[in-house]
Amino acid sequence: MLMLTGLLCGALLGFVMQRGRFCLTGGFRDMYLTKDNRMFYALLIAISIQSIGVFALIQLGLIEFSAGTFPWVATVVGSFIFGIGIILAGGCATGTWYRAGEGLIGSWIALFGYMAMSATMKSGALAPLNNGIKKVEAPANSIPDTFGISVWPFIALLAIITIVMVIRTLRKPKVAIPAMKPKRSGLSHLLFEKRWHPFFTAILVGLIALLAWPLSEATGRMSGLGITTPSANILQYLVTGDSDKYVNWGMFLVLGILVGSFIAAKGSREFRFRAPDAKTAVSSFAGGILMGFGASWAGGCSIGNGLVMTAMMTWQGWVSLVFMILGTWTASYFVFVRPRTKAKLKQSASLQTTTT
């Protein structure tokens, strides 16, 4: 029965992310393309809330955590590949799950590639490759342990930086966006119609990420939110039927994301099946493959590393986040910037030919 709390936690996460459009892929991409850092600051809010809460629970002896070693080569390379993959797939691991709940067929295609590659890397033909690169590691993964000081100064520094960035953003002049007259009222309007601010959404995501720790550890899974391994577990269970090994709290978590997103999309009347064209379908599947490959090497995705391991003040989390963003920017250049530049040059050459 305790494992079903994973379904509840996942449903809350899926609902909040769908309604708040909490998309880290778009956030990382917009940092490069439009210099819009709001979603990155939102991520910092979620990290800060989780970090303060989890380490408070650790000090109270309610949960346990071990940072372990730091497989730095796997983290750097895997995170960069993952960053490329999420641009091609049109969403990160969690984003793919919640968009699948909205009825996007392209996300289902990406999700299948992601699950298949993750399972292949963790227990299939590529397991030796996955495990081999992780042998190159540094002995200490915890940033505070590396410097021999308490974790709280690092948490305080993160919280201060986050507060400053959030205040600066909120003080910027707002662009008036025309809004349609509300069709609903009360709680229905707030839950399913009103636009959610990314910072408000981030607060909820951070609280859900914090809640995941005691719920998960109650079942013997000593971790918080995680997407890659649980996604692989679904396919591994379907193939092997080994429920003792693969049916766990994390597997219910990712299924819950799908359920929560579906409820949110239906309630907001945003659910509908949308099939991609052939090019987008191929890109989605390729992106899913790269996501599964990269996240398995890196030891986590944008949630496992970018939200959870960063909150735990580990080198793996923060190094992964940096190279994930760099991978996203690299892919954004080739997918968005370069084609636009070529189109402009071609148009300019065409105009010059016409005038002469």
CSV table of N, CA and C in Angstrom, one decimal, residues 253-325:
chain,number,residue,atom,x,y,z
A,253,LEU,N,5.4,6.4,-9.3
A,253,LEU,CA,5.6,7.9,-9.4
A,253,LEU,C,5.4,8.3,-10.8
A,254,VAL,N,6.2,7.7,-11.8
A,254,VAL,CA,6.1,8.1,-13.2
A,254,VAL,C,4.7,7.9,-13.8
A,255,LEU,N,4.1,6.8,-13.4
A,255,LEU,CA,2.7,6.5,-13.9
A,255,LEU,C,1.8,7.5,-13.3
A,256,GLY,N,2.0,8.0,-12.1
A,256,GLY,CA,1.2,9.0,-11.5
A,256,GLY,C,1.3,10.4,-12.2
A,257,ILE,N,2.5,10.7,-12.7
A,257,ILE,CA,2.7,11.9,-13.5
A,257,ILE,C,1.8,11.9,-14.7
A,258,LEU,N,1.7,10.7,-15.4
A,258,LEU,CA,0.8,10.6,-16.5
A,258,LEU,C,-0.7,10.8,-16.1
A,259,VAL,N,-1.1,10.2,-15.0
A,259,VAL,CA,-2.4,10.3,-14.5
A,259,VAL,C,-2.8,11.8,-14.1
A,260,GLY,N,-1.9,12.4,-13.4
A,260,GLY,CA,-2.1,13.8,-12.9
A,260,GLY,C,-2.2,14.8,-14.1
A,261,SER,N,-1.3,14.5,-15.1
A,261,SER,CA,-1.3,15.4,-16.3
A,261,SER,C,-2.6,15.2,-17.1
A,262,PHE,N,-3.1,14.0,-17.2
A,262,PHE,CA,-4.3,13.7,-17.9
A,262,PHE,C,-5.5,14.4,-17.2
A,263,ILE,N,-5.5,14.4,-15.9
A,263,ILE,CA,-6.6,15.0,-15.1
A,263,ILE,C,-6.6,16.5,-15.3
A,264,ALA,N,-5.4,17.1,-15.3
A,264,ALA,CA,-5.2,18.5,-15.5
A,264,ALA,C,-5.6,18.9,-16.9
A,265,ALA,N,-5.2,18.2,-17.9
A,265,ALA,CA,-5.5,18.5,-19.3
A,265,ALA,C,-7.0,18.4,-19.6
A,266,LYS,N,-7.6,17.3,-19.0
A,266,LYS,CA,-9.0,17.2,-19.2
A,266,LYS,C,-9.8,18.3,-18.5
A,267,GLY,N,-9.4,18.7,-17.3
A,267,GLY,CA,-10.1,19.7,-16.6
A,267,GLY,C,-9.9,21.1,-17.2
A,268,SER,N,-8.8,21.3,-17.8
A,268,SER,CA,-8.6,22.6,-18.5
A,268,SER,C,-8.9,22.6,-20.0
A,269,ARG,N,-9.5,21.5,-20.4
A,269,ARG,CA,-9.9,21.3,-21.8
A,269,ARG,C,-8.8,21.4,-22.8
A,270,GLU,N,-7.6,21.0,-22.4
A,270,GLU,CA,-6.4,21.0,-23.2
A,270,GLU,C,-6.1,19.6,-23.8
A,271,PHE,N,-6.8,18.6,-23.3
A,271,PHE,CA,-6.5,17.2,-23.8
A,271,PHE,C,-7.0,17.0,-25.2
A,272,ARG,N,-6.2,16.6,-26.1
A,272,ARG,CA,-6.6,16.1,-27.4
A,272,ARG,C,-5.5,15.4,-28.0
A,273,PHE,N,-5.8,14.4,-28.8
A,273,PHE,CA,-4.7,13.6,-29.5
A,273,PHE,C,-4.2,14.4,-30.6
A,274,ARG,N,-2.9,14.6,-30.7
A,274,ARG,CA,-2.2,15.3,-31.7
A,274,ARG,C,-1.1,14.5,-32.3
A,275,ALA,N,-1.2,14.1,-33.6
A,275,ALA,CA,-0.2,13.3,-34.2
A,275,ALA,C,0.8,14.2,-34.9
A,276,PRO,N,2.1,13.9,-34.8
A,276,PRO,CA,3.1,14.7,-35.4
A,276,PRO,C,3.3,14.3,-36.9
A,277,ASP,N,4.0,15.1,-37.6
A,277,ASP,CA,4.3,14.7,-39.0
A,277,ASP,C,5.5,13.8,-38.9
A,278,ALA,N,5.9,13.2,-40.0
A,278,ALA,CA,6.9,12.2,-40.1
A,278,ALA,C,8.3,12.7,-39.5
A,279,LYS,N,8.6,13.9,-39.9
A,279,LYS,CA,9.9,14.5,-39.5
A,279,LYS,C,9.9,14.7,-38.0
A,280,THR,N,8.9,15.2,-37.4
A,280,THR,CA,8.8,15.4,-36.0
A,280,THR,C,8.8,14.0,-35.2
A,281,ALA,N,8.1,13.0,-35.8
A,281,ALA,CA,8.1,11.7,-35.2
A,281,ALA,C,9.5,11.1,-35.1
A,282,VAL,N,10.2,11.2,-36.2
A,282,VAL,CA,11.6,10.7,-36.2
A,282,VAL,C,12.5,11.5,-35.2
A,283,SER,N,12.3,12.8,-35.2
A,283,SER,CA,13.1,13.6,-34.2
A,283,SER,C,12.7,13.3,-32.8
A,284,SER,N,11.5,13.0,-32.5
A,284,SER,CA,11.0,12.7,-31.1
A,284,SER,C,11.6,11.4,-30.7
A,285,PHE,N,11.6,10.4,-31.6
A,285,PHE,CA,12.2,9.1,-31.2
A,285,PHE,C,13.7,9.2,-31.0
A,286,ALA,N,14.4,9.9,-31.9
A,286,ALA,CA,15.8,10.0,-31.8
A,286,ALA,C,16.1,10.8,-30.5
A,287,GLY,N,15.3,11.8,-30.1
A,287,GLY,CA,15.5,12.5,-28.9
A,287,GLY,C,15.3,11.7,-27.7
A,288,GLY,N,14.3,10.8,-27.7
A,288,GLY,CA,14.0,9.9,-26.7
A,288,GLY,C,15.2,8.9,-26.4
A,289,ILE,N,15.8,8.4,-27.5
A,289,ILE,CA,16.9,7.5,-27.4
A,289,ILE,C,18.1,8.2,-26.8
A,290,LEU,N,18.4,9.5,-27.2
A,290,LEU,CA,19.5,10.2,-26.6
A,290,LEU,C,19.2,10.6,-25.2
A,291,MET,N,18.0,10.9,-24.8
A,291,MET,CA,17.6,11.1,-23.4
A,291,MET,C,17.9,9.9,-22.5
A,292,GLY,N,17.5,8.7,-23.0
A,292,GLY,CA,17.7,7.5,-22.2
A,292,GLY,C,19.2,7.2,-22.1
A,293,PHE,N,19.9,7.4,-23.2
A,293,PHE,CA,21.3,7.1,-23.2
A,293,PHE,C,22.1,8.1,-22.2
A,294,GLY,N,21.8,9.4,-22.4
A,294,GLY,CA,22.5,10.4,-21.6
A,294,GLY,C,22.1,10.3,-20.2
A,295,ALA,N,20.9,10.2,-19.8
A,295,ALA,CA,20.4,10.2,-18.4
A,295,ALA,C,21.0,8.9,-17.7
A,296,SER,N,21.1,7.8,-18.4
A,296,SER,CA,21.6,6.6,-17.8
A,296,SER,C,23.1,6.8,-17.5
A,297,TRP,N,23.9,7.4,-18.4
A,297,TRP,CA,25.3,7.7,-18.1
A,297,TRP,C,25.4,8.7,-17.0
A,298,ALA,N,24.6,9.7,-17.0
A,298,ALA,CA,24.8,10.8,-16.1
A,298,ALA,C,24.2,10.5,-14.7
A,299,GLY,N,23.5,9.4,-14.6
A,299,GLY,CA,22.9,9.0,-13.3
A,299,GLY,C,21.7,9.8,-12.9
A,300,GLY,N,21.0,10.4,-14.0
A,300,GLY,CA,19.8,11.2,-13.7
A,300,GLY,C,19.5,12.1,-14.8
A,301,CYS,N,18.2,12.6,-14.8
A,301,CYS,CA,17.8,13.5,-15.9
A,301,CYS,C,17.7,14.9,-15.3
A,302,SER,N,16.9,15.7,-15.9
A,302,SER,CA,16.7,17.1,-15.5
A,302,SER,C,16.0,17.2,-14.1
A,303,ILE,N,15.3,16.1,-13.7
A,303,ILE,CA,14.7,16.0,-12.4
A,303,ILE,C,15.7,15.3,-11.4
A,304,GLY,N,16.1,14.1,-11.8
A,304,GLY,CA,17.0,13.4,-10.9
A,304,GLY,C,18.3,14.1,-10.5
A,305,ASN,N,18.9,14.7,-11.5
A,305,ASN,CA,20.2,15.5,-11.3
A,305,ASN,C,19.9,17.0,-11.2
A,306,GLY,N,19.1,17.5,-12.1
A,306,GLY,CA,18.9,19.0,-12.1
A,306,GLY,C,18.1,19.5,-11.0
A,307,LEU,N,17.2,18.7,-10.4
A,307,LEU,CA,16.4,19.2,-9.3
A,307,LEU,C,16.7,18.5,-8.0
A,308,VAL,N,16.9,17.2,-8.0
A,308,VAL,CA,17.2,16.5,-6.7
A,308,VAL,C,18.6,16.5,-6.3
A,309,MET,N,19.5,16.1,-7.1
A,309,MET,CA,20.9,16.0,-6.7
A,309,MET,C,21.6,17.4,-6.5
A,310,THR,N,21.0,18.4,-7.2
A,310,THR,CA,21.5,19.8,-6.9
A,310,THR,C,21.0,20.2,-5.5
A,311,ALA,N,19.8,19.9,-5.2
A,311,ALA,CA,19.3,20.2,-3.8
A,311,ALA,C,20.1,19.5,-2.7
A,312,MET,N,20.7,18.3,-3.1
A,312,MET,CA,21.5,17.6,-2.1
A,312,MET,C,22.9,18.1,-2.1
A,313,MET,N,23.2,19.2,-2.8
A,313,MET,CA,24.5,19.8,-2.8
A,313,MET,C,25.6,18.8,-3.2
A,314,THR,N,25.4,18.1,-4.4
A,314,THR,CA,26.4,17.2,-4.9
A,314,THR,C,27.0,17.8,-6.1
A,315,TRP,N,28.3,17.4,-6.4
A,315,TRP,CA,28.9,17.7,-7.6
A,315,TRP,C,28.2,17.2,-8.8
A,316,GLN,N,27.7,16.0,-8.7
A,316,GLN,CA,27.0,15.3,-9.8
A,316,GLN,C,25.8,16.2,-10.2
A,317,GLY,N,25.0,16.7,-9.3
A,317,GLY,CA,23.9,17.5,-9.6
A,317,GLY,C,24.2,18.8,-10.3
A,318,TRP,N,25.1,19.6,-9.7
A,318,TRP,CA,25.4,20.9,-10.3
A,318,TRP,C,26.3,20.8,-11.6
A,319,VAL,N,27.2,19.9,-11.7
A,319,VAL,CA,27.9,19.7,-12.9
A,319,VAL,C,27.0,19.2,-14.0
A,320,SER,N,26.1,18.3,-13.7
A,320,SER,CA,25.1,17.8,-14.6
A,320,SER,C,24.3,18.9,-15.2
A,321,LEU,N,23.8,19.8,-14.3
A,321,LEU,CA,22.9,20.9,-14.7
A,321,LEU,C,23.6,21.8,-15.7
A,322,VAL,N,24.9,22.1,-15.4
A,322,VAL,CA,25.7,22.9,-16.3
A,322,VAL,C,25.8,22.3,-17.7
A,323,PHE,N,26.2,21.0,-17.8
A,323,PHE,CA,26.4,20.4,-19.1
A,323,PHE,C,25.1,20.0,-19.8
A,324,MET,N,24.0,19.9,-19.0
A,324,MET,CA,22.7,19.7,-19.6
A,324,MET,C,22.3,20.9,-20.3
A,325,ILE,N,22.5,22.1,-19.7
A,325,ILE,CA,22.2,23.4,-20.3
A,325,ILE,C,23.0,23.6,-21.6
